[in-house]
PDB file of C-alpha atoms in Angstrom:
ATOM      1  CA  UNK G  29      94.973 103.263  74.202  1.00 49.00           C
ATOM      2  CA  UNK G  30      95.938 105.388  77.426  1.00 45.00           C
ATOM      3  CA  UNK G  31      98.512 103.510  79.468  1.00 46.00           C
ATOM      4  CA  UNK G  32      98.029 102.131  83.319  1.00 45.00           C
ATOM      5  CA  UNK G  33      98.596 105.550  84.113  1.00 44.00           C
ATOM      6  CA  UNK G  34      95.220 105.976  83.958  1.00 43.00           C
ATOM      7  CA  UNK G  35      94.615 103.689  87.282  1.00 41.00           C
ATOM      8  CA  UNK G  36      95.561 106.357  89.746  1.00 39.00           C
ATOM      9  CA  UNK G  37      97.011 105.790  93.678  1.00 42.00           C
ATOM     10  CA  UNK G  38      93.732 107.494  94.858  1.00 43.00           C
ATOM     11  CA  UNK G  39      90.740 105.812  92.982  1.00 42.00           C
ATOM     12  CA  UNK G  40      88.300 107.960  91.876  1.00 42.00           C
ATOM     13  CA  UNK G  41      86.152 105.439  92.243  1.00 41.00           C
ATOM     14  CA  UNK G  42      84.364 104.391  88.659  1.00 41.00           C
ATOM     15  CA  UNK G  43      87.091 106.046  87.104  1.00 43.00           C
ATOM     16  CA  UNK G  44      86.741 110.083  84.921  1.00 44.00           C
ATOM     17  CA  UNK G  45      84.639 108.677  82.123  1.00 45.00           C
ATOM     18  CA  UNK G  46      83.520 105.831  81.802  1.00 47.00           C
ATOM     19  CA  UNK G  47      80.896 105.142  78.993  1.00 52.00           C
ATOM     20  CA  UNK G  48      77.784 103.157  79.315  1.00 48.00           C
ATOM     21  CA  UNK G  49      75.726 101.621  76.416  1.00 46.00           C
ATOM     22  CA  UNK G  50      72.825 103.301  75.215  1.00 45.00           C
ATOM     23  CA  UNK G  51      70.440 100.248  74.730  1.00 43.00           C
ATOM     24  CA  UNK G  52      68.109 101.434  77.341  1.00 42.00           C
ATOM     25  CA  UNK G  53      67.806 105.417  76.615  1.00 44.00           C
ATOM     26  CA  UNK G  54      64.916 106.577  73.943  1.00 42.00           C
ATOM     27  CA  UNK G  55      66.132 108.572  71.647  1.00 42.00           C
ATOM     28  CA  UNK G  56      63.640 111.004  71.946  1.00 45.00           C
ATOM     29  CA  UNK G  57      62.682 111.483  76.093  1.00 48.00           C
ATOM     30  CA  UNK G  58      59.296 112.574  76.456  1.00 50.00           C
ATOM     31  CA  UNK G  59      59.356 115.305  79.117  1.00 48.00           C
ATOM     32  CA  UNK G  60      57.843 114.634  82.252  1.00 53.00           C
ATOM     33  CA  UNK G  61      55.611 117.276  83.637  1.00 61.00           C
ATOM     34  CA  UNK G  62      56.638 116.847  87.345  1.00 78.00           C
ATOM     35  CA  UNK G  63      60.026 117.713  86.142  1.00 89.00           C
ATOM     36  CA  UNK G  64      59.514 121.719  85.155  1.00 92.00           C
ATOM     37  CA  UNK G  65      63.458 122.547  84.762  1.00 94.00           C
ATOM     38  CA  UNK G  66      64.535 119.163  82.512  1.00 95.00           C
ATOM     39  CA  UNK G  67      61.383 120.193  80.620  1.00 94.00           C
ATOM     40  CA  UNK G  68      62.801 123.630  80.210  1.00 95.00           C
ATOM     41  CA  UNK G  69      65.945 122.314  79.237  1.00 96.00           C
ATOM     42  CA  UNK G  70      65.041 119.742  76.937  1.00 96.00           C
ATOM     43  CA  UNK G  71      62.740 122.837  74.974  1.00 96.00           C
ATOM     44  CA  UNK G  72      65.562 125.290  74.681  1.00 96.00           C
ATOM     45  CA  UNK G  73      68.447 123.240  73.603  1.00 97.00           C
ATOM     46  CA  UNK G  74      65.788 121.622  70.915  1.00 97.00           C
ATOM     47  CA  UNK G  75      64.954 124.648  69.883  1.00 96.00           C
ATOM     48  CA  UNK G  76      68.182 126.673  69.272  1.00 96.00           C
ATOM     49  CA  UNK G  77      70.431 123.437  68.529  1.00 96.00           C
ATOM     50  CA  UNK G  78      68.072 121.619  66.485  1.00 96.00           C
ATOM     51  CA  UNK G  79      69.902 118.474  67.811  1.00 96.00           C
ATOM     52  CA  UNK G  80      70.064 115.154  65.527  1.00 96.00           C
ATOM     53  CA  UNK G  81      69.924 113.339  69.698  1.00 96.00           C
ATOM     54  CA  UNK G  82      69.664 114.483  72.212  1.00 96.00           C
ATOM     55  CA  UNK G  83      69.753 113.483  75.952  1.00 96.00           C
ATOM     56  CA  UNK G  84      69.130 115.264  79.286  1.00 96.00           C
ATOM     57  CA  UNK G  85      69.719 113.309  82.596  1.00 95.00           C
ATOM     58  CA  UNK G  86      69.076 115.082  86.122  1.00 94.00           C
ATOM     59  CA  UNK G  87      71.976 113.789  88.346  1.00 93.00           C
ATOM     60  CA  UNK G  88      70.883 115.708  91.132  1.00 92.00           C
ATOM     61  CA  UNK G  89      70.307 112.410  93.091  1.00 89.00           C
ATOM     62  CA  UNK G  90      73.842 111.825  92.690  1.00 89.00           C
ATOM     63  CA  UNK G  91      74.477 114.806  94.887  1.00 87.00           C
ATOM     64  CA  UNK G  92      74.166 116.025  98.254  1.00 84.00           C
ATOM     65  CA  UNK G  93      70.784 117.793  97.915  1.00 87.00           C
ATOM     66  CA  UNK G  94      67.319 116.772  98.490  1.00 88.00           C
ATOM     67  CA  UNK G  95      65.211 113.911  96.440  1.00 88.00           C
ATOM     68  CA  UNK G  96      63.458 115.447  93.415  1.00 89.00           C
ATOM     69  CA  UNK G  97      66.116 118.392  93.166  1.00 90.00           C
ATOM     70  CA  UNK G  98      66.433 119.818  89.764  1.00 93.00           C
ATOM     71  CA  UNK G  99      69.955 121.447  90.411  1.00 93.00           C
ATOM     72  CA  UNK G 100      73.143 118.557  88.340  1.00 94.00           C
ATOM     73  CA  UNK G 101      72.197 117.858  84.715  1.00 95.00           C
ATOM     74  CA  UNK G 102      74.201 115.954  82.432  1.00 96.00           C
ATOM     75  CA  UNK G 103      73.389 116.866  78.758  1.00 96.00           C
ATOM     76  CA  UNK G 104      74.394 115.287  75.115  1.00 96.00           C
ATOM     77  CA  UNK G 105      73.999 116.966  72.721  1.00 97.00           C
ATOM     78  CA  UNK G 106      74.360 115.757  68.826  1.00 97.00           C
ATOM     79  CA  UNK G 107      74.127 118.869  66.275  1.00 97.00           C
ATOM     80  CA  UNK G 108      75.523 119.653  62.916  1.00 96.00           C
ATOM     81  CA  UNK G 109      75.840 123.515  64.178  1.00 96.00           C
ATOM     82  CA  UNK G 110      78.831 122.378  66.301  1.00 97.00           C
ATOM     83  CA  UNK G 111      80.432 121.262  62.769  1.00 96.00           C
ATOM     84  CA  UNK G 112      83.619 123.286  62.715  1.00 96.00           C
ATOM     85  CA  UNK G 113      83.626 124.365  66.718  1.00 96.00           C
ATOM     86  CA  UNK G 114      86.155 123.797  69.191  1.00 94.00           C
ATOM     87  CA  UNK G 115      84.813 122.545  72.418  1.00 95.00           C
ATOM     88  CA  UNK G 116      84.913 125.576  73.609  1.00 95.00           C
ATOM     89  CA  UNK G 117      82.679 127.391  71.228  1.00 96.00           C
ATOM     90  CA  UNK G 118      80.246 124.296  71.434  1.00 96.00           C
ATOM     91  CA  UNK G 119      79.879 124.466  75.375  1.00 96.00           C
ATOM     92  CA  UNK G 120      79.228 128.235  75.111  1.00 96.00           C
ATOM     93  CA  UNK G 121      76.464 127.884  72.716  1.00 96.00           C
ATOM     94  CA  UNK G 122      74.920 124.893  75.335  1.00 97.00           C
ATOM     95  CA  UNK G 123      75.227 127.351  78.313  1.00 96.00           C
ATOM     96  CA  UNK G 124      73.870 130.675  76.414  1.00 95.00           C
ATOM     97  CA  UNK G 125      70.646 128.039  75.746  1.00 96.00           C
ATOM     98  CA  UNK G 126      70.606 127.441  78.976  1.00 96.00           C
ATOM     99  CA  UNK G 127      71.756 130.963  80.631  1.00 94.00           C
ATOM    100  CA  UNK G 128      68.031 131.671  82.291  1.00 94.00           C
ATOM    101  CA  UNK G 129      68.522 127.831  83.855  1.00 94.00           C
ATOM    102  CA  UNK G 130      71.947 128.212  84.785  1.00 93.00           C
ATOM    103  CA  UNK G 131      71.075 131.489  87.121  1.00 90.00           C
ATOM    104  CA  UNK G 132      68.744 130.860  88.779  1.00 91.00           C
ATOM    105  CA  UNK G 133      68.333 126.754  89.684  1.00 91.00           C
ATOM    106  CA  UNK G 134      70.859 124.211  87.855  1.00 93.00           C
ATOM    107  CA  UNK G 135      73.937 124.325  89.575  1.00 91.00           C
ATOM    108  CA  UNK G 136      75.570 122.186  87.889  1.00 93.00           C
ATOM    109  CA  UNK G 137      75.541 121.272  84.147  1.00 95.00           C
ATOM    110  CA  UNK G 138      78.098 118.319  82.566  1.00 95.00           C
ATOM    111  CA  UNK G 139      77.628 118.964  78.695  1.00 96.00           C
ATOM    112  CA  UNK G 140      78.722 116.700  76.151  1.00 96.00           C
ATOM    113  CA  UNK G 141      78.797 118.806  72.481  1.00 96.00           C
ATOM    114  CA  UNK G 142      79.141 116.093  69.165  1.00 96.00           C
ATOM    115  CA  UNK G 143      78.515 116.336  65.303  1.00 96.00           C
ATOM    116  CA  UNK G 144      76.795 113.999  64.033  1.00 95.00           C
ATOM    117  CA  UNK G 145      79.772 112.288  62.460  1.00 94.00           C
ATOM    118  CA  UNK G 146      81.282 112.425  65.777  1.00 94.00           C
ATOM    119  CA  UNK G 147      78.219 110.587  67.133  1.00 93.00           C
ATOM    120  CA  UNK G 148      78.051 107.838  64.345  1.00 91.00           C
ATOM    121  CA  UNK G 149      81.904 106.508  65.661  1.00 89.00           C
ATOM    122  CA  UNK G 150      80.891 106.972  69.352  1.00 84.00           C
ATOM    123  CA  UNK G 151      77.622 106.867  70.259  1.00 83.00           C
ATOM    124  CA  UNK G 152      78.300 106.966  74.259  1.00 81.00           C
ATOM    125  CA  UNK G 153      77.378 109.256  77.119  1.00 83.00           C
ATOM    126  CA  UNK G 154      80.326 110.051  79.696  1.00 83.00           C
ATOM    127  CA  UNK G 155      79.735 109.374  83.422  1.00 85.00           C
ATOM    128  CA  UNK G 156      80.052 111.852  86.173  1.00 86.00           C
ATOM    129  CA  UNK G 157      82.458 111.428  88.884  1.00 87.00           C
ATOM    130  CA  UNK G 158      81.777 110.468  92.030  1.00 86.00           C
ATOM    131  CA  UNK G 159      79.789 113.456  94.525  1.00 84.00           C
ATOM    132  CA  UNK G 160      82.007 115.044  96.908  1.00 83.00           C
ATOM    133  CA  UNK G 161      79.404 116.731  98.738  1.00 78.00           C
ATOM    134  CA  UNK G 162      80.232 120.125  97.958  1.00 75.00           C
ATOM    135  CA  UNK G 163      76.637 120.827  97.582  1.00 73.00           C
ATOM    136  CA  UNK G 164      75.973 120.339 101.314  1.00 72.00           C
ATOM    137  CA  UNK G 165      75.704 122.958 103.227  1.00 71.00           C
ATOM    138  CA  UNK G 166      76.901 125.626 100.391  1.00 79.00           C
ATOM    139  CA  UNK G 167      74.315 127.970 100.004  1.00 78.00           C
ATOM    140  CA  UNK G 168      74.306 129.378  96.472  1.00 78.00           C
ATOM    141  CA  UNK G 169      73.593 125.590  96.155  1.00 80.00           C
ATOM    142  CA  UNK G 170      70.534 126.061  98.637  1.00 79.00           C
ATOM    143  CA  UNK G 171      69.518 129.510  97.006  1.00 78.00           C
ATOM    144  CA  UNK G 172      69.393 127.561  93.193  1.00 79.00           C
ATOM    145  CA  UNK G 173      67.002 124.518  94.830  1.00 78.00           C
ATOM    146  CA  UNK G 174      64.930 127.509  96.622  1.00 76.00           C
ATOM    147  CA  UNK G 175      64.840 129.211  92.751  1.00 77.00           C
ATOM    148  CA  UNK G 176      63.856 125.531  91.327  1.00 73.00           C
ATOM    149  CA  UNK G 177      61.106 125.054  93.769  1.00 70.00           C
ATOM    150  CA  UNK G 178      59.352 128.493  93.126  1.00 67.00           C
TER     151      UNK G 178
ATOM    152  CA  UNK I  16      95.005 136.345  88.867  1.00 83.00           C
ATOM    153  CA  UNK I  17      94.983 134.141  85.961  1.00 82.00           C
ATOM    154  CA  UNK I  18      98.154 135.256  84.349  1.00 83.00           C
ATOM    155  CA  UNK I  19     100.319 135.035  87.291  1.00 85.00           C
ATOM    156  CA  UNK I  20     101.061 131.234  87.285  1.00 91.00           C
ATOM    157  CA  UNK I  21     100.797 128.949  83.662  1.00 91.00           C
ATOM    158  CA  UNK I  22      98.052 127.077  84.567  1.00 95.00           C
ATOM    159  CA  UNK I  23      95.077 128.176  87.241  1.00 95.00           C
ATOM    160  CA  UNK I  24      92.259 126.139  88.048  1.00 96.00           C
ATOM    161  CA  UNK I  25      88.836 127.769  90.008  1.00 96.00           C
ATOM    162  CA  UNK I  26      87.960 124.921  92.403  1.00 96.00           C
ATOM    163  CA  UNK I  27      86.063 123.627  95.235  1.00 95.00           C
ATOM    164  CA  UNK I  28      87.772 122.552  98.004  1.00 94.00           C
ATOM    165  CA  UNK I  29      91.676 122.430  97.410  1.00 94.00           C
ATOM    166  CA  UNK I  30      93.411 119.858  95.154  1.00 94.00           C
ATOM    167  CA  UNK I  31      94.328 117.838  98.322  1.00 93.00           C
ATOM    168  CA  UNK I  32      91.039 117.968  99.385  1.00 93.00           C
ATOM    169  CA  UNK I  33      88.257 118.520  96.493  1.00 93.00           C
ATOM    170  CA  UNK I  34      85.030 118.997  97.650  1.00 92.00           C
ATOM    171  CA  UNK I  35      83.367 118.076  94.355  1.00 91.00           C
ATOM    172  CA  UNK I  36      83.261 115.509  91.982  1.00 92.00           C
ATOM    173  CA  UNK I  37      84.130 117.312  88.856  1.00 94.00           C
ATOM    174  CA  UNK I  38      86.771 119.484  90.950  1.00 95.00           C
ATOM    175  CA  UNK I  39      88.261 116.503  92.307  1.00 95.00           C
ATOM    176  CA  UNK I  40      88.544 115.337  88.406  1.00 95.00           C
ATOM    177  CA  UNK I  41      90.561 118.042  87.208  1.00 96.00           C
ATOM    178  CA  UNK I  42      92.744 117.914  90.042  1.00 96.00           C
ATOM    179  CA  UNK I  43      93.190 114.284  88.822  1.00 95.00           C
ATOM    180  CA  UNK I  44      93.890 114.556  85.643  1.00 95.00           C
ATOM    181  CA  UNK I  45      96.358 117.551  86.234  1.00 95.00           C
ATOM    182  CA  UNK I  46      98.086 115.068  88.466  1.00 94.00           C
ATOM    183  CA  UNK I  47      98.238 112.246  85.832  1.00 93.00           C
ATOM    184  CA  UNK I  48      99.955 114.512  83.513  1.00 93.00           C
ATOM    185  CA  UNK I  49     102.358 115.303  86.088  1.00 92.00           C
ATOM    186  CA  UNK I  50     101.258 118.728  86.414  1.00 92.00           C
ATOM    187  CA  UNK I  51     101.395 119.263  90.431  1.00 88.00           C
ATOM    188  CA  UNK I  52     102.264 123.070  90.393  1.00 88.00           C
ATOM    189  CA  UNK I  53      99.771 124.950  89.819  1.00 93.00           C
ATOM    190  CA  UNK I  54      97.459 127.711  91.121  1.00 94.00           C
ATOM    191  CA  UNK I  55      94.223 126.528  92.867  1.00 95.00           C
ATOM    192  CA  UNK I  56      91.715 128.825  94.042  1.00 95.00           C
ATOM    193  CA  UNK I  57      88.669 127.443  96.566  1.00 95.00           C
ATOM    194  CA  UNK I  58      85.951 129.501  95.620  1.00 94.00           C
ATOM    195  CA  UNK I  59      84.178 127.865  98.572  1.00 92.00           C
ATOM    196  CA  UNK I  60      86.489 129.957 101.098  1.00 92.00           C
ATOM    197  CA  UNK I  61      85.748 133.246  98.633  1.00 91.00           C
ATOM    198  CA  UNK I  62      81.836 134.119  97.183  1.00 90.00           C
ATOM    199  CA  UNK I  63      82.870 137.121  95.529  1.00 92.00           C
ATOM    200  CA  UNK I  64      85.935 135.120  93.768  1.00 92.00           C
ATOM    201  CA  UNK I  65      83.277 132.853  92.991  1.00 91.00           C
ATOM    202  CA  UNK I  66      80.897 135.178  91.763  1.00 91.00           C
ATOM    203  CA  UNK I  67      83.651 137.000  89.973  1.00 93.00           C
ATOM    204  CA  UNK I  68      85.374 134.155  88.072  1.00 94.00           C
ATOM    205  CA  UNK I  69      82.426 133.288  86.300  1.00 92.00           C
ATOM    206  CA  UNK I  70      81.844 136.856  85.241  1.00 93.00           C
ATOM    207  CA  UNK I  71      85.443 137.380  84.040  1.00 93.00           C
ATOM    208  CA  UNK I  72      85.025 134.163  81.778  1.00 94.00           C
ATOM    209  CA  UNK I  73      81.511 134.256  81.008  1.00 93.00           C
ATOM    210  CA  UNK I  74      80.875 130.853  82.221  1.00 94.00           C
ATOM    211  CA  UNK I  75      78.436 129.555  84.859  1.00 93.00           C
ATOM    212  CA  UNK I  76      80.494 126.466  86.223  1.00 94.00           C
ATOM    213  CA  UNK I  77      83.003 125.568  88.682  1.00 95.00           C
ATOM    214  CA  UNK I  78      85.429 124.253  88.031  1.00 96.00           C
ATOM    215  CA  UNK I  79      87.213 126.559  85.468  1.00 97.00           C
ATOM    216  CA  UNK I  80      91.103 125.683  84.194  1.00 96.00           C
ATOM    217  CA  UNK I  81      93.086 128.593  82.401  1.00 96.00           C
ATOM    218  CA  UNK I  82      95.993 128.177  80.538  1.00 95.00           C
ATOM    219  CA  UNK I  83      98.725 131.267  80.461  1.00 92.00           C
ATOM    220  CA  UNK I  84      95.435 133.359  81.228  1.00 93.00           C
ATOM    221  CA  UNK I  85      93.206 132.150  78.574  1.00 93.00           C
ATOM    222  CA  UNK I  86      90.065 130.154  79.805  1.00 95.00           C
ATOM    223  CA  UNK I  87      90.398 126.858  78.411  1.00 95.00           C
ATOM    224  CA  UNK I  88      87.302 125.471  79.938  1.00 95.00           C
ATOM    225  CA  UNK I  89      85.836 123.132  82.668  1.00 95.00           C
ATOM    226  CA  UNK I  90      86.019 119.572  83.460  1.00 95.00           C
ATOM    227  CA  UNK I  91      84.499 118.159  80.221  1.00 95.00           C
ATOM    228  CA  UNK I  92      86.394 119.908  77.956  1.00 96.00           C
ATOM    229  CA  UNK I  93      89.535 118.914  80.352  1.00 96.00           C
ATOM    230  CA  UNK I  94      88.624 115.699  80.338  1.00 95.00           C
ATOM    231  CA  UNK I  95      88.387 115.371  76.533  1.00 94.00           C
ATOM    232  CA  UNK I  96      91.445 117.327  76.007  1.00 94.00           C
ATOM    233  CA  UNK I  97      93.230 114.368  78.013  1.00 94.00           C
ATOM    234  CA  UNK I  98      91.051 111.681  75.826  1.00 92.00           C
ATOM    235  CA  UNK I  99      92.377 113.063  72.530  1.00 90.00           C
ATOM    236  CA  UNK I 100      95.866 114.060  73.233  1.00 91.00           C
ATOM    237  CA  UNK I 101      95.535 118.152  72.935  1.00 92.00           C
ATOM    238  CA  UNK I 102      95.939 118.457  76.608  1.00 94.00           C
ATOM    239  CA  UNK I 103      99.485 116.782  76.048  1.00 93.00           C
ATOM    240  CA  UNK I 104     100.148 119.100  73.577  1.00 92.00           C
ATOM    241  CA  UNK I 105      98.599 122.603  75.301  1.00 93.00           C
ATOM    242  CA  UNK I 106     100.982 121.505  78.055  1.00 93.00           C
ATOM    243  CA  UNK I 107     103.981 121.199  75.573  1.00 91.00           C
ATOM    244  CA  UNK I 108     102.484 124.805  74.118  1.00 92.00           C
ATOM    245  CA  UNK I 109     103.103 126.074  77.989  1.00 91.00           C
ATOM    246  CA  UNK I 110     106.816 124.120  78.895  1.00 90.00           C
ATOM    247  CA  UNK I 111     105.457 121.687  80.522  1.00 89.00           C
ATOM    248  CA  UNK I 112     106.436 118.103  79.674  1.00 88.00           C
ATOM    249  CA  UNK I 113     103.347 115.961  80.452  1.00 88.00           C
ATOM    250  CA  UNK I 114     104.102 112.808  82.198  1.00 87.00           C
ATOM    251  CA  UNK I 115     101.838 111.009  79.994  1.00 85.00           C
ATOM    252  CA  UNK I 116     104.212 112.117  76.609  1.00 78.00           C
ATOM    253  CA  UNK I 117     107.220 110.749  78.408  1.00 64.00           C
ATOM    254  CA  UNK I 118     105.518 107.557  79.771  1.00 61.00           C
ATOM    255  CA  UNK I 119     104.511 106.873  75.801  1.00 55.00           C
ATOM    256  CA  UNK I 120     108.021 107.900  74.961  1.00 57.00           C
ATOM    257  CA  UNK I 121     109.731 105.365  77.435  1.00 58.00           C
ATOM    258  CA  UNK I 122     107.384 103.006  76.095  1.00 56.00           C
ATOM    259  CA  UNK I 123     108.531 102.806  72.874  1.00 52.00           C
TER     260      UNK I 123
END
């Protein structure tokens, strides 16, 4: 659809979004106790977005910060209450879910806001871009792992 | 700070030099539209500017784009905005001709 533009000078490696099927995920995650802040997550947007699918991934080993850091989330979100939002409104209602999270130890949060109509004629999850290591050596970054670990 | 240039964009690390992944894909998609002249603030370089930006638009992420002052959002929203064509047409909404219109134009 999008012309060769799209294949830039500078790669950006796997290129801004590519899609990946969805064979593999469950539906339905079942949270994993070692993994306190996804748990958190998963709970809150359940509960206020009443989600038809949902999906929570922790990126954070995609990042420059320690193994079994809670801190880069990718979330997908599939509820009839963003029926009749623009993006906008959707990503706000994701992030006031998630405001307590956000604060104190996710850093970073890649949200992904559908109906469920909107799901039914795409049913795939966007990829992140490539780390840049930003996270090393910042220290709100530091401060928000500190926060998770507590 | 957001109204003084059409389109500002909250970063880290500068657009010739992002130091994050989502950063680096605004910068990039800015770039395939054509749109090279724009304000970019590293909020690495600034803590209060970081600290303050996310206050002023109630949001908890960086990067953040704004469009003639309004917050239009981060790199999701960017990046779907370039998927379905409204970033095309927010651009035409500011004067700026994206590079993407005329390459379809040309095309045809």
């Amino acid at each position: 659809m999008l012309p060769s533009v799209l294949r830039c000078a500078r790669p950006i490696s796997t290129s801004l979004a590519l899609s990946r099927p969805l064979a593999h995920f469950r539906p339905h995650m079942d949270p994993d106790p070692s993994r306190p802040v996804e748990r958190a997550i998963r709970t809150k947007l359940t509960d206020q977005l009443k989600p038809d699918h949902l999906e929570v991934h922790n990126e954070s080993h995609m990042h420059a910060v320690p193994p079994g850091s809670e801190s880069h989330f990718r979330v997908l979100v599939v509820s009839s209450q963003f029926e009749g939002l623009p993006l906008i409104k959707r990503h706000r209602l994701v992030n006031e879910a998630l405001k307590e999270e956000l604060s104190t130890c996710v850093h970073a949060l890649a949200i992904q806001a559908k109906t469920p109509e909107q799901w039914g004629s795409n049913s795939t999850i966007a990829k992140s871009p490539p780390c840049m290591g930003g996270s090393k050596g910042d220290h709100t970054v530091e401060e928000k792992l500190k926060a998770g670990r507590e | 700070m957001v109204k003084k240039d059409k389109v500002v964009v909250f970063m880290k690390g500068t657009p010739a030099q992002p130091m994050c992944g989502f950063s680096n894909a605004v910068v990039q998609i800015l770039r395939m539209h054509g749109v090279d002249e724009y304000a970019a603030y590293n909020v690495l370089e600034d803590q209060d500017l970081r600290q303050g930006v996310k206050d002023f638009s109630n949001w908890p992420t960086i990067p953040q784009v704004y469009f003639n002052g309004e917050f239009v959002g981060g790199c999701d929203i960017l990046l779907q905005m370039h998927q379905n064509g409204d970033l095309v047409e927010e651009l035409q909404k500011l004067g700026i001709s994206s590079a993407l219109q005329n390459a379809e134009k040309e095309s045809k």
